[in-house]
């Protein structure tokens, strides 16, 4: 419920009509749109990009080139993040190995390297 309200405020879902008894009457495509928004979120799409994709679908239903451009940019972004994460993992593994090999009575080498006070 909170997500639907949020997505309505953000302009990703339309405000549903109300029946005479006060129930929300969502259009048939609302569930499809919500699934689309959730899947876009899973692949790391920002609200702005998701809004842009929805706009392309409404304004230019055949605009695969525009969508492909967005997907390609996301792939580059993910590749960059993966490289950074691999580098971070390698550094942390090295730090862990140094810390594990130290004697318990000396200051942890990891703290020495990072120059953190204890």
mmCIF file of N, CA, C and O in Angstrom, residues 29-81:
data_model
loop_
_atom_site.group_PDB
_atom_site.id
_atom_site.type_symbol
_atom_site.label_atom_id
_atom_site.label_comp_id
_atom_site.label_asym_id
_atom_site.label_seq_id
_atom_site.Cartn_x
_atom_site.Cartn_y
_atom_site.Cartn_z
ATOM 1 N N UNK A 29 -4.557 -2.071 -16.420
ATOM 2 C CA UNK A 29 -3.112 -2.100 -16.627
ATOM 3 C C UNK A 29 -2.311 -1.711 -15.374
ATOM 4 O O UNK A 29 -1.085 -1.720 -15.398
ATOM 5 N N UNK A 30 -2.961 -1.404 -14.266
ATOM 6 C CA UNK A 30 -2.260 -0.963 -13.051
ATOM 7 C C UNK A 30 -1.342 -2.054 -12.501
ATOM 8 O O UNK A 30 -0.209 -1.766 -12.100
ATOM 9 N N UNK A 31 -1.801 -3.289 -12.496
ATOM 10 C CA UNK A 31 -0.967 -4.385 -11.981
ATOM 11 C C UNK A 31 0.247 -4.592 -12.884
ATOM 12 O O UNK A 31 1.365 -4.799 -12.397
ATOM 13 N N UNK A 32 0.045 -4.489 -14.181
ATOM 14 C CA UNK A 32 1.150 -4.619 -15.130
ATOM 15 C C UNK A 32 2.152 -3.494 -14.915
ATOM 16 O O UNK A 32 3.365 -3.717 -14.882
ATOM 17 N N UNK A 33 1.654 -2.280 -14.740
ATOM 18 C CA UNK A 33 2.522 -1.127 -14.514
ATOM 19 C C UNK A 33 3.301 -1.291 -13.217
ATOM 20 O O UNK A 33 4.488 -1.025 -13.165
ATOM 21 N N UNK A 34 2.648 -1.760 -12.160
ATOM 22 C CA UNK A 34 3.315 -1.948 -10.877
ATOM 23 C C UNK A 34 4.407 -3.016 -10.986
ATOM 24 O O UNK A 34 5.501 -2.853 -10.450
ATOM 25 N N UNK A 35 4.123 -4.097 -11.707
ATOM 26 C CA UNK A 35 5.147 -5.131 -11.925
ATOM 27 C C UNK A 35 6.339 -4.548 -12.687
ATOM 28 O O UNK A 35 7.494 -4.816 -12.369
ATOM 29 N N UNK A 36 6.050 -3.726 -13.696
ATOM 30 C CA UNK A 36 7.101 -3.077 -14.476
ATOM 31 C C UNK A 36 7.979 -2.216 -13.567
ATOM 32 O O UNK A 36 9.211 -2.274 -13.613
ATOM 33 N N UNK A 37 7.353 -1.422 -12.712
ATOM 34 C CA UNK A 37 8.075 -0.541 -11.785
ATOM 35 C C UNK A 37 8.946 -1.374 -10.844
ATOM 36 O O UNK A 37 10.117 -1.056 -10.611
ATOM 37 N N UNK A 38 8.392 -2.459 -10.330
ATOM 38 C CA UNK A 38 9.144 -3.310 -9.399
ATOM 39 C C UNK A 38 10.320 -3.988 -10.095
ATOM 40 O O UNK A 38 11.415 -4.083 -9.528
ATOM 41 N N UNK A 39 10.123 -4.455 -11.318
ATOM 42 C CA UNK A 39 11.218 -5.076 -12.063
ATOM 43 C C UNK A 39 12.298 -4.053 -12.390
ATOM 44 O O UNK A 39 13.488 -4.351 -12.316
ATOM 45 N N UNK A 40 11.887 -2.836 -12.739
ATOM 46 C CA UNK A 40 12.862 -1.776 -13.012
ATOM 47 C C UNK A 40 13.679 -1.494 -11.753
ATOM 48 O O UNK A 40 14.892 -1.273 -11.818
ATOM 49 N N UNK A 41 13.027 -1.532 -10.620
ATOM 50 C CA UNK A 41 13.707 -1.309 -9.335
ATOM 51 C C UNK A 41 14.726 -2.416 -9.081
ATOM 52 O O UNK A 41 15.841 -2.150 -8.630
ATOM 53 N N UNK A 42 14.359 -3.663 -9.391
ATOM 54 C CA UNK A 42 15.249 -4.808 -9.180
ATOM 55 C C UNK A 42 16.536 -4.659 -9.994
ATOM 56 O O UNK A 42 17.619 -4.987 -9.519
ATOM 57 N N UNK A 43 16.433 -4.146 -11.223
ATOM 58 C CA UNK A 43 17.633 -3.997 -12.049
ATOM 59 C C UNK A 43 18.373 -2.695 -11.765
ATOM 60 O O UNK A 43 19.328 -2.349 -12.444
ATOM 61 N N UNK A 44 17.928 -1.976 -10.732
ATOM 62 C CA UNK A 44 18.654 -0.791 -10.305
ATOM 63 C C UNK A 44 18.270 0.490 -11.019
ATOM 64 O O UNK A 44 18.997 1.476 -10.964
ATOM 65 N N UNK A 45 17.120 0.502 -11.656
ATOM 66 C CA UNK A 45 16.677 1.712 -12.342
ATOM 67 C C UNK A 45 16.256 2.768 -11.322
ATOM 68 O O UNK A 45 15.618 2.470 -10.323
ATOM 69 N N UNK A 46 16.609 3.999 -11.593
ATOM 70 C CA UNK A 46 16.177 5.094 -10.728
ATOM 71 C C UNK A 46 14.728 5.427 -11.054
ATOM 72 O O UNK A 46 14.199 5.013 -12.098
ATOM 73 N N UNK A 47 14.103 6.188 -10.190
ATOM 74 C CA UNK A 47 12.722 6.619 -10.466
ATOM 75 C C UNK A 47 12.667 7.431 -11.758
ATOM 76 O O UNK A 47 11.751 7.280 -12.557
ATOM 77 N N UNK A 48 13.658 8.290 -11.944
ATOM 78 C CA UNK A 48 13.688 9.125 -13.147
ATOM 79 C C UNK A 48 13.778 8.267 -14.410
ATOM 80 O O UNK A 48 13.051 8.488 -15.382
ATOM 81 N N UNK A 49 14.650 7.250 -14.383
ATOM 82 C CA UNK A 49 14.793 6.367 -15.551
ATOM 83 C C UNK A 49 13.521 5.541 -15.760
ATOM 84 O O UNK A 49 13.091 5.334 -16.885
ATOM 85 N N UNK A 50 12.938 5.067 -14.663
ATOM 86 C CA UNK A 50 11.707 4.291 -14.779
ATOM 87 C C UNK A 50 10.598 5.147 -15.379
ATOM 88 O O UNK A 50 9.873 4.715 -16.268
ATOM 89 N N UNK A 51 10.501 6.377 -14.905
ATOM 90 C CA UNK A 51 9.508 7.309 -15.448
ATOM 91 C C UNK A 51 9.762 7.527 -16.943
ATOM 92 O O UNK A 51 8.843 7.560 -17.748
ATOM 93 N N UNK A 52 11.017 7.640 -17.309
ATOM 94 C CA UNK A 52 11.394 7.828 -18.705
ATOM 95 C C UNK A 52 10.992 6.616 -19.548
ATOM 96 O O UNK A 52 10.456 6.762 -20.650
ATOM 97 N N UNK A 53 11.240 5.413 -19.021
ATOM 98 C CA UNK A 53 10.853 4.202 -19.744
ATOM 99 C C UNK A 53 9.346 4.116 -19.919
ATOM 100 O O UNK A 53 8.855 3.748 -20.991
ATOM 101 N N UNK A 54 8.607 4.457 -18.877
ATOM 102 C CA UNK A 54 7.143 4.438 -18.966
ATOM 103 C C UNK A 54 6.690 5.454 -20.007
ATOM 104 O O UNK A 54 5.819 5.179 -20.824
ATOM 105 N N UNK A 55 7.317 6.621 -19.995
ATOM 106 C CA UNK A 55 6.985 7.649 -20.984
ATOM 107 C C UNK A 55 7.253 7.187 -22.398
ATOM 108 O O UNK A 55 6.469 7.438 -23.312
ATOM 109 N N UNK A 56 8.375 6.480 -22.596
ATOM 110 C CA UNK A 56 8.675 5.966 -23.934
ATOM 111 C C UNK A 56 7.617 4.975 -24.375
ATOM 112 O O UNK A 56 7.216 4.949 -25.535
ATOM 113 N N UNK A 57 7.163 4.137 -23.453
ATOM 114 C CA UNK A 57 6.153 3.139 -23.792
ATOM 115 C C UNK A 57 4.834 3.798 -24.183
ATOM 116 O O UNK A 57 4.142 3.341 -25.074
ATOM 117 N N UNK A 58 4.501 4.896 -23.504
ATOM 118 C CA UNK A 58 3.243 5.580 -23.794
ATOM 119 C C UNK A 58 3.357 6.429 -25.052
ATOM 120 O O UNK A 58 2.515 6.370 -25.942
ATOM 121 N N UNK A 59 4.443 7.211 -25.147
ATOM 122 C CA UNK A 59 4.582 8.162 -26.256
ATOM 123 C C UNK A 59 5.124 7.530 -27.534
ATOM 124 O O UNK A 59 4.743 7.915 -28.621
ATOM 125 N N UNK A 60 6.048 6.593 -27.398
ATOM 126 C CA UNK A 60 6.674 5.972 -28.563
ATOM 127 C C UNK A 60 6.738 4.459 -28.355
ATOM 128 O O UNK A 60 7.810 3.926 -28.073
ATOM 129 N N UNK A 61 5.620 3.767 -28.497
ATOM 130 C CA UNK A 61 5.591 2.336 -28.191
ATOM 131 C C UNK A 61 6.628 1.503 -28.954
ATOM 132 O O UNK A 61 7.036 0.463 -28.494
ATOM 133 N N UNK A 62 7.075 1.981 -30.102
ATOM 134 C CA UNK A 62 8.018 1.214 -30.905
ATOM 135 C C UNK A 62 9.461 1.683 -30.728
ATOM 136 O O UNK A 62 10.319 1.383 -31.532
ATOM 137 N N UNK A 63 9.740 2.458 -29.706
ATOM 138 C CA UNK A 63 11.036 3.091 -29.521
ATOM 139 C C UNK A 63 12.060 2.176 -28.853
ATOM 140 O O UNK A 63 12.578 2.489 -27.795
ATOM 141 N N UNK A 64 12.376 1.081 -29.490
ATOM 142 C CA UNK A 64 13.330 0.124 -28.925
ATOM 143 C C UNK A 64 14.736 0.724 -28.879
ATOM 144 O O UNK A 64 15.505 0.425 -27.968
ATOM 145 N N UNK A 65 15.075 1.571 -29.821
ATOM 146 C CA UNK A 65 16.404 2.180 -29.838
ATOM 147 C C UNK A 65 16.623 3.003 -28.571
ATOM 148 O O UNK A 65 17.683 2.918 -27.939
ATOM 149 N N UNK A 66 15.641 3.770 -28.173
ATOM 150 C CA UNK A 66 15.760 4.576 -26.950
ATOM 151 C C UNK A 66 15.910 3.693 -25.721
ATOM 152 O O UNK A 66 16.708 3.984 -24.831
ATOM 153 N N UNK A 67 15.152 2.624 -25.669
ATOM 154 C CA UNK A 67 15.227 1.704 -24.535
ATOM 155 C C UNK A 67 16.586 1.009 -24.525
ATOM 156 O O UNK A 67 17.218 0.885 -23.468
ATOM 157 N N UNK A 68 17.061 0.594 -25.684
ATOM 158 C CA UNK A 68 18.362 -0.062 -25.772
ATOM 159 C C UNK A 68 19.481 0.857 -25.291
ATOM 160 O O UNK A 68 20.413 0.423 -24.631
ATOM 161 N N UNK A 69 19.382 2.139 -25.579
ATOM 162 C CA UNK A 69 20.376 3.111 -25.127
ATOM 163 C C UNK A 69 20.408 3.159 -23.604
ATOM 164 O O UNK A 69 21.484 3.185 -22.987
ATOM 165 N N UNK A 70 19.245 3.153 -22.986
ATOM 166 C CA UNK A 70 19.157 3.165 -21.524
ATOM 167 C C UNK A 70 19.734 1.873 -20.954
ATOM 168 O O UNK A 70 20.501 1.897 -19.979
ATOM 169 N N UNK A 71 19.423 0.738 -21.562
ATOM 170 C CA UNK A 71 19.919 -0.557 -21.096
ATOM 171 C C UNK A 71 21.438 -0.621 -21.233
ATOM 172 O O UNK A 71 22.141 -1.069 -20.314
ATOM 173 N N UNK A 72 21.958 -0.148 -22.348
ATOM 174 C CA UNK A 72 23.409 -0.158 -22.555
ATOM 175 C C UNK A 72 24.118 0.699 -21.510
ATOM 176 O O UNK A 72 25.160 0.302 -20.973
ATOM 177 N N UNK A 73 23.568 1.855 -21.206
ATOM 178 C CA UNK A 73 24.166 2.725 -20.187
ATOM 179 C C UNK A 73 24.159 2.033 -18.824
ATOM 180 O O UNK A 73 25.130 2.129 -18.060
ATOM 181 N N UNK A 74 23.078 1.319 -18.528
ATOM 182 C CA UNK A 74 22.987 0.599 -17.251
ATOM 183 C C UNK A 74 24.020 -0.524 -17.203
ATOM 184 O O UNK A 74 24.638 -0.761 -16.157
ATOM 185 N N UNK A 75 24.231 -1.205 -18.323
ATOM 186 C CA UNK A 75 25.236 -2.269 -18.364
ATOM 187 C C UNK A 75 26.639 -1.712 -18.110
ATOM 188 O O UNK A 75 27.431 -2.315 -17.390
ATOM 189 N N UNK A 76 26.949 -0.575 -18.683
ATOM 190 C CA UNK A 76 28.247 0.069 -18.450
ATOM 191 C C UNK A 76 28.382 0.429 -16.974
ATOM 192 O O UNK A 76 29.421 0.185 -16.354
ATOM 193 N N UNK A 77 27.326 1.001 -16.414
ATOM 194 C CA UNK A 77 27.329 1.391 -15.006
ATOM 195 C C UNK A 77 27.564 0.179 -14.106
ATOM 196 O O UNK A 77 28.379 0.220 -13.179
ATOM 197 N N UNK A 78 26.889 -0.911 -14.379
ATOM 198 C CA UNK A 78 27.044 -2.127 -13.588
ATOM 199 C C UNK A 78 28.454 -2.685 -13.735
ATOM 200 O O UNK A 78 29.071 -3.118 -12.758
ATOM 201 N N UNK A 79 29.000 -2.656 -14.948
ATOM 202 C CA UNK A 79 30.371 -3.121 -15.173
ATOM 203 C C UNK A 79 31.372 -2.337 -14.345
ATOM 204 O O UNK A 79 32.281 -2.903 -13.729
ATOM 205 N N UNK A 80 31.194 -1.024 -14.301
ATOM 206 C CA UNK A 80 32.069 -0.167 -13.507
ATOM 207 C C UNK A 80 31.949 -0.501 -12.025
ATOM 208 O O UNK A 80 32.956 -0.608 -11.313
ATOM 209 N N UNK A 81 30.721 -0.666 -11.562
ATOM 210 C CA UNK A 81 30.504 -1.002 -10.155
ATOM 211 C C UNK A 81 31.100 -2.367 -9.806
ATOM 212 O O UNK A 81 31.665 -2.552 -8.723
#
